[in-house]
Coordinates of C-alpha atoms in Angstrom, one line a residue:
M1 CA 239.7 71.4 74.2
S2 CA 238.1 72.5 77.4
P3 CA 236.6 69.9 79.6
P4 CA 232.8 69.5 79.5
P5 CA 230.9 71.5 82.2
E6 CA 230.2 69.6 85.3
S7 CA 226.4 68.9 85.9
A8 CA 224.7 69.7 89.2
P9 CA 224.4 66.8 91.6
P10 CA 221.0 65.2 91.2
G11 CA 218.4 66.0 93.9
P12 CA 216.2 63.5 95.7
L13 CA 213.5 62.0 93.6
Q14 CA 209.8 61.7 94.9
R15 CA 208.4 58.4 94.2
T16 CA 204.8 58.0 93.4
T17 CA 204.7 55.3 96.0
D18 CA 205.6 57.7 98.8
P19 CA 202.8 57.9 101.4
L20 CA 200.5 61.0 101.3
D21 CA 201.5 63.8 103.7
L22 CA 198.8 64.1 106.3
S23 CA 200.0 67.0 108.2
E24 CA 198.0 68.7 111.0
P25 CA 196.2 71.2 108.8
S26 CA 195.1 68.4 106.5
R27 CA 193.8 66.4 109.4
R28 CA 191.8 69.3 110.7
A29 CA 190.3 69.9 107.3
G30 CA 189.2 66.2 107.2
R31 CA 187.6 66.4 110.6
K32 CA 185.8 69.7 109.5
H33 CA 184.4 68.1 106.4
G34 CA 183.3 65.1 108.3
G35 CA 181.4 67.2 110.9
R36 CA 179.6 69.0 108.1
A37 CA 178.4 65.7 106.7
W38 CA 176.9 64.7 110.1
Q39 CA 175.3 68.1 110.4
V40 CA 173.6 67.6 107.0
L41 CA 172.4 64.2 108.0
I42 CA 171.0 65.4 111.3
G43 CA 169.4 68.5 109.7
G44 CA 167.7 66.4 107.0
A45 CA 166.3 64.1 109.6
A46 CA 164.9 67.0 111.6
V47 CA 163.2 68.4 108.4
L48 CA 161.6 65.0 107.8
V49 CA 160.3 64.9 111.4
L50 CA 158.9 68.4 111.0
L51 CA 157.1 67.6 107.8
A52 CA 155.6 64.5 109.4
L53 CA 154.3 66.6 112.3
C54 CA 152.8 69.2 110.0
G55 CA 151.1 66.5 107.9
L56 CA 149.6 65.0 111.1
A57 CA 148.3 68.5 112.2
V58 CA 146.7 69.2 108.8
A59 CA 145.0 65.8 108.9
T60 CA 143.6 66.4 112.4
L61 CA 142.3 69.8 111.4
L62 CA 140.5 68.4 108.3
Q63 CA 138.9 65.7 110.4
N64 CA 137.7 68.3 113.0
Q65 CA 136.2 70.4 110.2
T66 CA 134.4 67.4 108.8
N67 CA 133.0 66.4 112.2
T68 CA 131.9 69.9 113.2
P69 CA 128.3 70.8 112.2
P70 CA 128.0 73.9 110.0
A71 CA 127.6 77.2 111.8
A72 CA 124.4 79.1 111.6
L73 CA 124.0 81.7 108.9
P74 CA 125.0 85.2 109.9
S75 CA 122.2 87.4 111.0
D76 CA 122.6 89.6 107.9
Q77 CA 121.8 86.8 105.4
P78 CA 118.5 87.4 103.5
V79 CA 116.7 84.5 105.2
V80 CA 113.5 86.5 105.6
D81 CA 113.4 87.3 101.9
Q82 CA 113.8 83.6 101.0
S83 CA 111.1 82.5 103.3
A84 CA 108.7 85.2 102.3
A85 CA 108.8 84.0 98.7
A86 CA 107.8 80.5 99.9
D87 CA 105.0 81.9 102.1
R88 CA 102.8 83.3 99.4
S89 CA 99.4 81.6 98.7
D90 CA 97.7 81.0 95.4
L91 CA 94.1 82.3 95.7
D92 CA 93.1 81.0 92.3
S93 CA 91.6 77.8 93.7
R94 CA 90.4 76.1 96.9
D95 CA 92.9 73.4 96.0
T96 CA 95.8 75.7 96.7
D97 CA 93.9 77.8 99.3
Q98 CA 92.3 75.2 101.5
S99 CA 91.8 77.0 104.8
A100 CA 88.3 78.2 105.4
L101 CA 87.5 81.8 106.1
T102 CA 86.6 82.8 109.7
V103 CA 84.9 85.8 111.3
K104 CA 88.1 86.4 113.3
E105 CA 90.1 86.7 110.0
V106 CA 87.6 88.9 108.2
F107 CA 85.9 91.0 110.9
P108 CA 88.0 90.6 114.1
G109 CA 86.7 93.5 116.1
K110 CA 83.8 95.8 117.0
Q111 CA 85.3 98.6 115.0
L112 CA 86.7 98.6 111.5
V113 CA 89.1 101.1 110.1
P114 CA 89.7 100.3 106.3
S115 CA 93.0 102.3 106.1
D116 CA 95.5 104.0 108.4
G117 CA 94.1 107.3 109.5
G118 CA 90.7 106.4 107.9
Q119 CA 87.3 106.8 109.5
T120 CA 85.9 104.1 111.8
Y121 CA 82.9 101.9 110.9
Q122 CA 81.0 100.3 113.8
V123 CA 80.6 96.5 113.4
L124 CA 77.0 95.7 114.5
K125 CA 76.8 92.0 113.7
T126 CA 78.9 89.2 112.0
Q127 CA 78.1 85.9 110.5
A128 CA 79.9 82.9 108.9
G129 CA 78.1 80.0 107.2
T130 CA 78.1 77.5 104.4
D131 CA 74.7 78.6 102.8
C132 CA 75.5 81.3 100.3
T133 CA 71.8 82.0 99.6
V134 CA 71.7 84.0 102.8
A135 CA 73.8 86.6 101.1
A136 CA 71.9 86.7 97.8
T137 CA 68.4 85.8 96.9
G138 CA 66.7 84.6 93.7
E139 CA 68.7 83.7 90.6
I140 CA 71.9 85.3 92.1
G141 CA 71.8 82.9 95.0
D142 CA 71.1 79.9 92.7
L143 CA 74.0 81.0 90.5
L144 CA 76.4 81.1 93.4
V145 CA 75.4 77.6 94.5
R146 CA 75.8 76.2 91.0
L147 CA 79.3 77.7 90.7
G148 CA 80.5 76.1 93.9
C149 CA 80.0 78.7 96.6
N150 CA 80.4 76.9 99.9
Q151 CA 81.0 79.7 102.4
V152 CA 80.0 83.3 103.2
V153 CA 81.5 85.5 105.9
R154 CA 79.7 88.9 106.3
A155 CA 79.1 91.7 108.7
T156 CA 76.6 94.6 109.0
L157 CA 78.2 97.9 109.9
R158 CA 77.2 101.5 110.4
S159 CA 79.0 104.2 108.5
P160 CA 81.2 106.7 110.4
N161 CA 78.5 109.5 110.1
G162 CA 75.7 107.1 111.0
D163 CA 73.7 107.9 107.9
Y164 CA 74.3 104.6 106.1
L165 CA 74.0 100.9 106.9
V166 CA 76.4 98.5 105.2
T167 CA 76.5 94.7 104.7
A168 CA 79.8 93.5 103.3
G169 CA 81.6 90.2 103.1
L170 CA 83.4 87.5 101.1
L171 CA 81.9 84.6 99.1
N172 CA 84.1 81.5 98.7
L173 CA 83.8 79.9 95.2
T174 CA 85.5 76.9 93.7
D175 CA 88.1 78.7 91.6
A176 CA 88.9 81.9 89.8
A177 CA 87.0 80.9 86.7
S178 CA 83.9 80.2 88.7
A179 CA 84.2 83.6 90.4
Q180 CA 84.6 85.4 87.1
R181 CA 81.5 83.7 85.6
A182 CA 79.5 84.7 88.7
R183 CA 80.8 88.3 88.4
D184 CA 79.8 88.6 84.8
R185 CA 76.3 87.2 85.3
I186 CA 75.4 89.2 88.5
R187 CA 75.0 92.5 86.8
Q188 CA 72.6 91.1 84.2
L189 CA 70.5 89.4 86.9
L190 CA 70.3 92.6 88.9
D191 CA 69.3 94.6 85.9
E192 CA 66.6 92.0 85.2
R193 CA 65.5 92.0 88.9
Q194 CA 66.1 88.2 89.0
G195 CA 67.9 88.4 92.3
R196 CA 69.6 90.8 94.8
F197 CA 72.3 90.9 97.4
Q198 CA 70.7 90.5 100.8
G199 CA 71.5 92.8 103.7
M200 CA 71.7 91.4 107.2
V201 CA 69.5 92.9 109.9
A202 CA 71.6 93.7 113.1
G203 CA 68.9 94.7 115.6
D204 CA 66.4 97.5 116.0
G205 CA 66.9 100.4 113.6
T206 CA 68.8 98.3 111.0
E207 CA 65.8 96.9 109.1
A208 CA 66.5 99.2 106.1
V209 CA 69.6 97.3 105.2
A210 CA 67.5 94.3 104.2
K211 CA 64.5 96.1 102.6
A212 CA 65.5 99.5 101.2
A213 CA 66.9 100.3 97.8
A214 CA 70.6 99.9 97.8
R215 CA 73.8 100.5 95.9
V216 CA 75.9 97.3 95.6
G217 CA 79.4 96.6 94.5
W218 CA 81.4 93.4 94.0
Q219 CA 85.0 92.5 93.1
V220 CA 86.7 89.2 92.2
R221 CA 90.1 88.2 93.5
G222 CA 91.1 84.6 93.0
H223 CA 88.2 82.3 93.9
Y224 CA 86.6 85.0 96.2
I225 CA 83.9 87.6 95.5
A226 CA 84.1 90.6 97.8
Y227 CA 80.8 92.4 97.9
C228 CA 79.2 95.3 99.7
L229 CA 75.6 96.6 99.9
V230 CA 74.9 100.2 101.1
T231 CA 71.5 101.6 102.1
R232 CA 70.5 104.8 103.9
A233 CA 69.7 104.2 107.5
D234 CA 66.4 106.1 107.1
G235 CA 65.4 103.8 104.2
E236 CA 65.2 106.6 101.7
Q237 CA 66.4 106.2 98.1
I238 CA 70.1 106.7 97.4
N239 CA 70.9 109.2 94.7
S240 CA 72.9 107.7 91.9
A241 CA 75.4 110.6 92.2
D242 CA 75.8 110.1 96.0
A243 CA 79.6 110.4 96.5
K244 CA 79.5 109.1 100.1
T245 CA 78.0 105.8 98.9
R246 CA 80.9 105.4 96.4
D247 CA 83.4 106.1 99.2
I248 CA 81.8 103.4 101.3
L249 CA 81.9 100.9 98.5
Y250 CA 85.6 101.7 97.8
D251 CA 86.5 101.5 101.5
M252 CA 84.9 98.2 102.1
I253 CA 85.6 96.3 98.9
E254 CA 88.9 97.6 97.5
V255 CA 90.7 98.9 100.6
Y256 CA 89.5 96.6 103.4
L257 CA 88.5 93.3 101.9
N258 CA 90.9 93.2 98.9
R259 CA 94.0 95.0 100.1
G260 CA 93.5 94.1 103.7
V261 CA 91.9 90.7 104.2
L262 CA 92.7 88.9 101.0
E263 CA 96.2 90.4 100.7
R264 CA 97.1 89.1 104.1
R265 CA 95.7 85.7 103.2
A266 CA 97.8 85.7 99.9
N267 CA 100.9 86.5 101.9
G268 CA 100.3 84.1 104.7
G269 CA 99.5 80.9 102.7
V270 CA 101.7 77.9 101.6
A271 CA 101.9 78.1 97.9
N272 CA 103.8 80.6 95.8
Q273 CA 101.8 81.4 92.7
P274 CA 100.7 84.9 92.0
T275 CA 97.0 85.9 92.2
V276 CA 95.1 87.5 89.4
S277 CA 94.3 91.2 89.4
P278 CA 90.9 92.0 91.0
T279 CA 88.0 93.0 88.8
D280 CA 84.9 94.7 90.1
G281 CA 81.4 96.0 89.3
T282 CA 78.7 98.2 90.8
A283 CA 75.0 98.4 90.4
S284 CA 71.8 99.5 92.1
Q285 CA 69.1 97.2 93.4
S286 CA 65.6 98.2 94.2
A287 CA 63.9 97.9 97.5
T288 CA 62.2 94.6 98.3
R289 CA 58.8 96.3 98.1
D290 CA 59.5 97.3 94.5
R291 CA 59.7 93.7 93.5
N292 CA 56.2 93.0 94.7
P293 CA 54.2 96.3 94.3
S294 CA 50.9 94.6 95.2
G295 CA 52.2 93.6 98.6
N296 CA 51.0 90.0 98.1

């Protein structure tokens, strides 16, 4: 029998209790990881400080915005449109249109041009008063007083061609309802010769405006009655088909007093209610001598 094979000599055994091998590469790696840890800590602290500074800056900015008064509106904001809406005046009543009429407002100069490019009327005399019976006689004057008329502003003018004399003006009544009642009743009283609109004499050569037969017109807007009386300067009768007389009535009542004077007042008041649409009427009134043919 052959002898058993010889085994290799046993090598050195590594005990689990042997110390760890901290060679130079291992130590360098440890120092490297430790440095990274410090960098992370320092970087985190820097971030916290930065966030704190940002928060302080934001708080300061918000406080400055709170304490700073608001800036003015840009010039392109519709400020004018907003104020214009609040500057309209309600002409339906003296309660909402309290300012009294003045001669300066209604007849401010010695010449009157009803519209741009229109003909010029010469203003001969103006008058403002609280007695409405100077503008209308008889039952018409009494009617105006009963319905609260407390002011008349009127003027006597000469037509552009000089052939006609004109007395025109505004009567100030209590409210729109009173003005409408007066309007409806005036025509009947004129037809029945129970009263007349009275022209205002403005010196030599103007007597016809108070005595001659006349064409008259009137129009209501709000609590006002705009009226006009036209006579021939020579005192002769006016033909009912006289186109020039109609033009004068339209110029004075519709164009000048309504669209001019009253429209400016409506736009320059303090209330913002709309005004009613104007309504008007025209008629003839006889000469004063026709009312008393006997001359007594």
